[in-house]
PDB file of C-alpha atoms in Angstrom:
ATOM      1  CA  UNK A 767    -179.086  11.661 181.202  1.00  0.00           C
ATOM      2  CA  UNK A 768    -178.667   8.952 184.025  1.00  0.00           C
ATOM      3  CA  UNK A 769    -180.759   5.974 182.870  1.00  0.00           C
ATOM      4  CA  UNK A 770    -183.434   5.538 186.037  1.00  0.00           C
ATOM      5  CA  UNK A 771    -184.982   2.272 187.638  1.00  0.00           C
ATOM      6  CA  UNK A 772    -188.296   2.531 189.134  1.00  0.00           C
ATOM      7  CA  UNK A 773    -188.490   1.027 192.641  1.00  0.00           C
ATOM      8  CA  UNK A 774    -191.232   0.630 195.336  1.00  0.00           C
ATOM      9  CA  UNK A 775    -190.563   1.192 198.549  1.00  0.00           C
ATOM     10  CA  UNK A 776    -191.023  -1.581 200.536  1.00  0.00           C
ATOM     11  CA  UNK A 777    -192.411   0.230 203.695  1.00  0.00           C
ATOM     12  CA  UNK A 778    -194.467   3.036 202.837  1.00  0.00           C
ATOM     13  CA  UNK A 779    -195.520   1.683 199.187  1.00  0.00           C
ATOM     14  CA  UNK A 780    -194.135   4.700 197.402  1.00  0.00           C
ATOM     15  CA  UNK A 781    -192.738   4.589 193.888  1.00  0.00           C
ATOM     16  CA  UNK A 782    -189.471   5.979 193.388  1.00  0.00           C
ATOM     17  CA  UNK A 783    -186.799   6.500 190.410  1.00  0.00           C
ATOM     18  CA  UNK A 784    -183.419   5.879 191.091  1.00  0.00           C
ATOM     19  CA  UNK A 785    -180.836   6.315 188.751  1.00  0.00           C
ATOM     20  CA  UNK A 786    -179.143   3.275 187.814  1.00  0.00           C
ATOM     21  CA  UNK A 787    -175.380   3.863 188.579  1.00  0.00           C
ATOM     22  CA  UNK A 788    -176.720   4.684 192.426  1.00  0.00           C
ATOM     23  CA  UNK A 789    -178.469   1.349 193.082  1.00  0.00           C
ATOM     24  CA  UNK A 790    -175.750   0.157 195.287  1.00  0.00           C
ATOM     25  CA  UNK A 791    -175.445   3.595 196.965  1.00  0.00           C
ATOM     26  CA  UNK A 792    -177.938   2.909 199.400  1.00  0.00           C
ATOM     27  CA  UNK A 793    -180.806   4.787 197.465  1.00  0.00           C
ATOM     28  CA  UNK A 794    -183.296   5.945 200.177  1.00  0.00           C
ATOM     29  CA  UNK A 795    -187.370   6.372 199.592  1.00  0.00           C
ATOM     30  CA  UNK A 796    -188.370  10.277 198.989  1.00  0.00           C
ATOM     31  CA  UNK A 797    -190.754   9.825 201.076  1.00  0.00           C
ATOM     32  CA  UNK A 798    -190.684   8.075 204.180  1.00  0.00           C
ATOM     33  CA  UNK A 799    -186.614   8.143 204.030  1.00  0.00           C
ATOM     34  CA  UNK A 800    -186.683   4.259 204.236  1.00  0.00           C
ATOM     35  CA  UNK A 801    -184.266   2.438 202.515  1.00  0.00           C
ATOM     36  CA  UNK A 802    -184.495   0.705 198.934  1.00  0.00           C
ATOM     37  CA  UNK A 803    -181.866  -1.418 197.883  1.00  0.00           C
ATOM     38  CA  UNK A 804    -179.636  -2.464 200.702  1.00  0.00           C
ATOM     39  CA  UNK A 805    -179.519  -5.930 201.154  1.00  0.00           C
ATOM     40  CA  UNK A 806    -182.071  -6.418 203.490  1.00  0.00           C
ATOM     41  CA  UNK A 807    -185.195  -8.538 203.547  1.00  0.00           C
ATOM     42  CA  UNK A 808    -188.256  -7.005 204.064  1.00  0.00           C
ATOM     43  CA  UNK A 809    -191.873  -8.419 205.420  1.00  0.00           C
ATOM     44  CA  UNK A 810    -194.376  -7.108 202.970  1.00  0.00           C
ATOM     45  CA  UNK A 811    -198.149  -6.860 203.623  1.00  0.00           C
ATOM     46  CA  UNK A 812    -200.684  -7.543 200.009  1.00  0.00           C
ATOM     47  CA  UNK A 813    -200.816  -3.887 199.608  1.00  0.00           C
ATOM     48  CA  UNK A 814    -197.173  -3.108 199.359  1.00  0.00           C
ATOM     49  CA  UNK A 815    -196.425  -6.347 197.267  1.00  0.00           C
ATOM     50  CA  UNK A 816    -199.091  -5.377 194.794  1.00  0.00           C
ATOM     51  CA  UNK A 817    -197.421  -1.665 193.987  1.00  0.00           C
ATOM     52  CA  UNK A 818    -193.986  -3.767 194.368  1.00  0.00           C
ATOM     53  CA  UNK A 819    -195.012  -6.458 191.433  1.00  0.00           C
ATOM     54  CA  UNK A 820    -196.549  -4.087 189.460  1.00  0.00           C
ATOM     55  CA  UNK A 821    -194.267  -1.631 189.446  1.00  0.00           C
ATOM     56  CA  UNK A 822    -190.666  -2.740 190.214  1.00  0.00           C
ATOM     57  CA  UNK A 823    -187.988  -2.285 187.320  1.00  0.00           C
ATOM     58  CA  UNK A 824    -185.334  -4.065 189.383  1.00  0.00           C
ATOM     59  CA  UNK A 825    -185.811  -8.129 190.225  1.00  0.00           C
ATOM     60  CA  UNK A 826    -187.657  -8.493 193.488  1.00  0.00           C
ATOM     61  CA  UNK A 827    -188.029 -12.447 194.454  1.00  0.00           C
ATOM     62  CA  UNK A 828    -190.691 -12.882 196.802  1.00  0.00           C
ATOM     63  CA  UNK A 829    -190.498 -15.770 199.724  1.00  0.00           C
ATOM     64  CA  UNK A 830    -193.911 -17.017 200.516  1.00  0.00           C
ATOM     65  CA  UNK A 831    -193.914 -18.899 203.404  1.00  0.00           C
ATOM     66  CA  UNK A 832    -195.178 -19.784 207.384  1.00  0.00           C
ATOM     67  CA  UNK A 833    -194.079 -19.259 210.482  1.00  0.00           C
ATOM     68  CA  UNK A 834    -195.174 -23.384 211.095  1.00  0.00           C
ATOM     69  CA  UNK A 835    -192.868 -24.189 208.146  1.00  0.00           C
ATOM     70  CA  UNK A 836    -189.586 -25.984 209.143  1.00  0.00           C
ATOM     71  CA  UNK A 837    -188.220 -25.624 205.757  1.00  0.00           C
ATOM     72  CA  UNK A 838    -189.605 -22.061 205.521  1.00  0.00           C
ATOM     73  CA  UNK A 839    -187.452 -21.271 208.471  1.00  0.00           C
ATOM     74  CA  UNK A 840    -184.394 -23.234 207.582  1.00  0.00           C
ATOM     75  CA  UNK A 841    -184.264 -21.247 204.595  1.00  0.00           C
ATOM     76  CA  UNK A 842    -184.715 -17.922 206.465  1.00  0.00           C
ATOM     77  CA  UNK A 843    -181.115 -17.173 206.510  1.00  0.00           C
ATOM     78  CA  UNK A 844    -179.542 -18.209 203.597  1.00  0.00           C
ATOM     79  CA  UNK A 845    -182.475 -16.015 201.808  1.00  0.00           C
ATOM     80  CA  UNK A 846    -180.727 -13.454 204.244  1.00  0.00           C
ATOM     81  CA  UNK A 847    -177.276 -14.264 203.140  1.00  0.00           C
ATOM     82  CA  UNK A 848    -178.482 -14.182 199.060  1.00  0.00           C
ATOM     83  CA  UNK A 849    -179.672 -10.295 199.997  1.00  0.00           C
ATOM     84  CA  UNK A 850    -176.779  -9.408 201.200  1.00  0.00           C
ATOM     85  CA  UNK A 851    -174.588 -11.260 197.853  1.00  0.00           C
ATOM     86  CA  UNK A 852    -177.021  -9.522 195.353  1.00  0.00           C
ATOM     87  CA  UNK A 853    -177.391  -6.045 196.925  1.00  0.00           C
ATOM     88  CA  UNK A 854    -178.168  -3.488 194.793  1.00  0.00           C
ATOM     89  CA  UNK A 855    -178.599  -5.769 191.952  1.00  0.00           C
ATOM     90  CA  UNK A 856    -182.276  -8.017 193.489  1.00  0.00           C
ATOM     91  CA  UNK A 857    -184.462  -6.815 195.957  1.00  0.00           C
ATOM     92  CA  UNK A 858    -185.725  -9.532 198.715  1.00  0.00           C
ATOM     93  CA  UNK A 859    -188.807 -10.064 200.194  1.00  0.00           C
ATOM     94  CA  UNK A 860    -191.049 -12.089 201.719  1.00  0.00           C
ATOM     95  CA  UNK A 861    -194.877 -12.472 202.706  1.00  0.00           C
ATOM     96  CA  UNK A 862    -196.662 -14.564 205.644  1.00  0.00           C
ATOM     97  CA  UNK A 863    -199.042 -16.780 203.793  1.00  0.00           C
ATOM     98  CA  UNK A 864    -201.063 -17.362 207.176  1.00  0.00           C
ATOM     99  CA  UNK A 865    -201.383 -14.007 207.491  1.00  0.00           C
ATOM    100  CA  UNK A 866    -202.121 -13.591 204.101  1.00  0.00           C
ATOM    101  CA  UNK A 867    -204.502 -16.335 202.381  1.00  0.00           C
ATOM    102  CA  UNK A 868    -205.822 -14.436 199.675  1.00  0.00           C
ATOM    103  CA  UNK A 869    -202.293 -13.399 198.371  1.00  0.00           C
ATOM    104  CA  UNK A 870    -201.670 -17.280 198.092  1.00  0.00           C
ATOM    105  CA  UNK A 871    -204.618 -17.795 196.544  1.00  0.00           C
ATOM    106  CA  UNK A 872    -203.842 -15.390 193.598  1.00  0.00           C
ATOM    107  CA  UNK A 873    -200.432 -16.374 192.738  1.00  0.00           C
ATOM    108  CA  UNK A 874    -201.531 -19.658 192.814  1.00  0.00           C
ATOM    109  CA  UNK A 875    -199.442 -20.977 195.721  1.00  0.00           C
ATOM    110  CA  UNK A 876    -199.339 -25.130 196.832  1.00  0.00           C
ATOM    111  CA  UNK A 877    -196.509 -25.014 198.846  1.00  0.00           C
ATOM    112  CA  UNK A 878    -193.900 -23.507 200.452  1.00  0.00           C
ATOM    113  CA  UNK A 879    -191.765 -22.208 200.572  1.00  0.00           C
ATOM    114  CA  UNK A 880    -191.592 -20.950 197.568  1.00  0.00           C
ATOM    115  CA  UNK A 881    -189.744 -18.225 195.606  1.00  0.00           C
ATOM    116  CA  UNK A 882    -191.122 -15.750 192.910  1.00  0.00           C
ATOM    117  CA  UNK A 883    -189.310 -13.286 191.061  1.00  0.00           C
ATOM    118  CA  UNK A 884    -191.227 -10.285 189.785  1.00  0.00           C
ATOM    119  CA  UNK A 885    -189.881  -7.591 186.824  1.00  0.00           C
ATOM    120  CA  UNK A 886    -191.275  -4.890 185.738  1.00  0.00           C
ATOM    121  CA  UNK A 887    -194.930  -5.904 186.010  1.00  0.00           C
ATOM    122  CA  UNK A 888    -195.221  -9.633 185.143  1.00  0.00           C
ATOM    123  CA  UNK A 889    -193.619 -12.637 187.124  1.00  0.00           C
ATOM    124  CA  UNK A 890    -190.012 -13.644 185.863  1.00  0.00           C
ATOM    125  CA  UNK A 891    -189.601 -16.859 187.855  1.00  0.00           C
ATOM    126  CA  UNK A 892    -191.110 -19.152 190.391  1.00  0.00           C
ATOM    127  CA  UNK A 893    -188.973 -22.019 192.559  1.00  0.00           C
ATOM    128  CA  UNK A 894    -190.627 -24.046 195.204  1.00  0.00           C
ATOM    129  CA  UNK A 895    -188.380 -26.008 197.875  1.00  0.00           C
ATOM    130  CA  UNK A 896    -185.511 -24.851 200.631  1.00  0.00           C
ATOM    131  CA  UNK A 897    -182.261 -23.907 198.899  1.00  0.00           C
ATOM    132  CA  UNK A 898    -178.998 -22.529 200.606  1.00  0.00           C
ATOM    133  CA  UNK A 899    -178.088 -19.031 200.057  1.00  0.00           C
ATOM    134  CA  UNK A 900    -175.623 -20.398 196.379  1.00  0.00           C
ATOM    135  CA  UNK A 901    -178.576 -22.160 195.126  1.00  0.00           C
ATOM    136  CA  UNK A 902    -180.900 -19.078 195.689  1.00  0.00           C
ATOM    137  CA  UNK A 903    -177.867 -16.787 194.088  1.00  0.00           C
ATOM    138  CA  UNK A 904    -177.190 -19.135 190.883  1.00  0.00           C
ATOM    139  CA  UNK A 905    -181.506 -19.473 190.379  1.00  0.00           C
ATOM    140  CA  UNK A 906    -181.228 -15.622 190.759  1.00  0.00           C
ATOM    141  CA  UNK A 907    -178.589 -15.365 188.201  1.00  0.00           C
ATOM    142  CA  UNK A 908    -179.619 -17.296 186.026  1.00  0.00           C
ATOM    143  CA  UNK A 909    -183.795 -16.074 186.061  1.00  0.00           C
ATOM    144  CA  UNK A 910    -182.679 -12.003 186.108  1.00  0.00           C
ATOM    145  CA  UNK A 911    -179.301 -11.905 184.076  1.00  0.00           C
ATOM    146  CA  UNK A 912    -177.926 -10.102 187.420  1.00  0.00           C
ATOM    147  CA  UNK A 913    -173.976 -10.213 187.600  1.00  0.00           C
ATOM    148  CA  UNK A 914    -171.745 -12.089 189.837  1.00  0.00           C
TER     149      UNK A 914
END
């Protein structure tokens, strides 16, 4: 039997096995159809990231961070460019703290932008400051165990 990875998906909520040898198949939600695991990063509302944390058997690192930012948004890509490197291996997200005060307020947030890695329940791994896409990658690597 297939050893299987539970995954939330990150736009309806749903929680979904996927076996692990089809992670970097493009695994897609059974229920909305949406797509898991394929390099993308996706806005999350408190809802979603609550099922995600709590539920998520593969690394999902979190961005928290503000549209008013400048280092938020100089980091935007290379957090884009890290999802693409670690497809299939981290999932990548992020969260509007404006929009979302209370979700700062209960992961104990100072500053941003700031980087935390959730696995399978509990938080892995937390990095504040702008990093390019190799320093997000080797933090990543080194947090999760995930492969080159």
């Amino acid at each position: 039997m297939t050893d299987a990875k539970k995954l939330t998906c990150l736009d309806c909520g749903a929680v979904n096995r996927v076996p692990s040898d089809k992670m970097t198949a493009s695994p897609k939600c059974g229920v909305c159809g949406g797509k898991l695991a394929d390099g993308r990063v996706a806005e999350l509302d408190p809802k979603v990231l609550s099922k995600a944390e709590g539920n998520d058997q593969v690394p999902i690192v979190v961005d928290f961070w503000a549209p008013w930012c400048g280092p938020c948004r100089m980091m935007a890509p290379e957090f884009a460019k890290a999802a693409q490197s670690l497809r299939g291996q981290v999932r990548f997200a992020k969260i509007n703290t404006e929009d979302y005060p209370a979700v700062s307020q209960r992961h104990g947030i100072r500053g941003i932008p700031l980087m935390i890695v959730f696995r399978n329940g509990r938080e892995v791994a937390r990095q504040a400051g702008a990093m390019q896409a190799a320093q997000i990658e080797a933090f990543l690597r080194d947090k999760t165990g995930v492969s080159a």
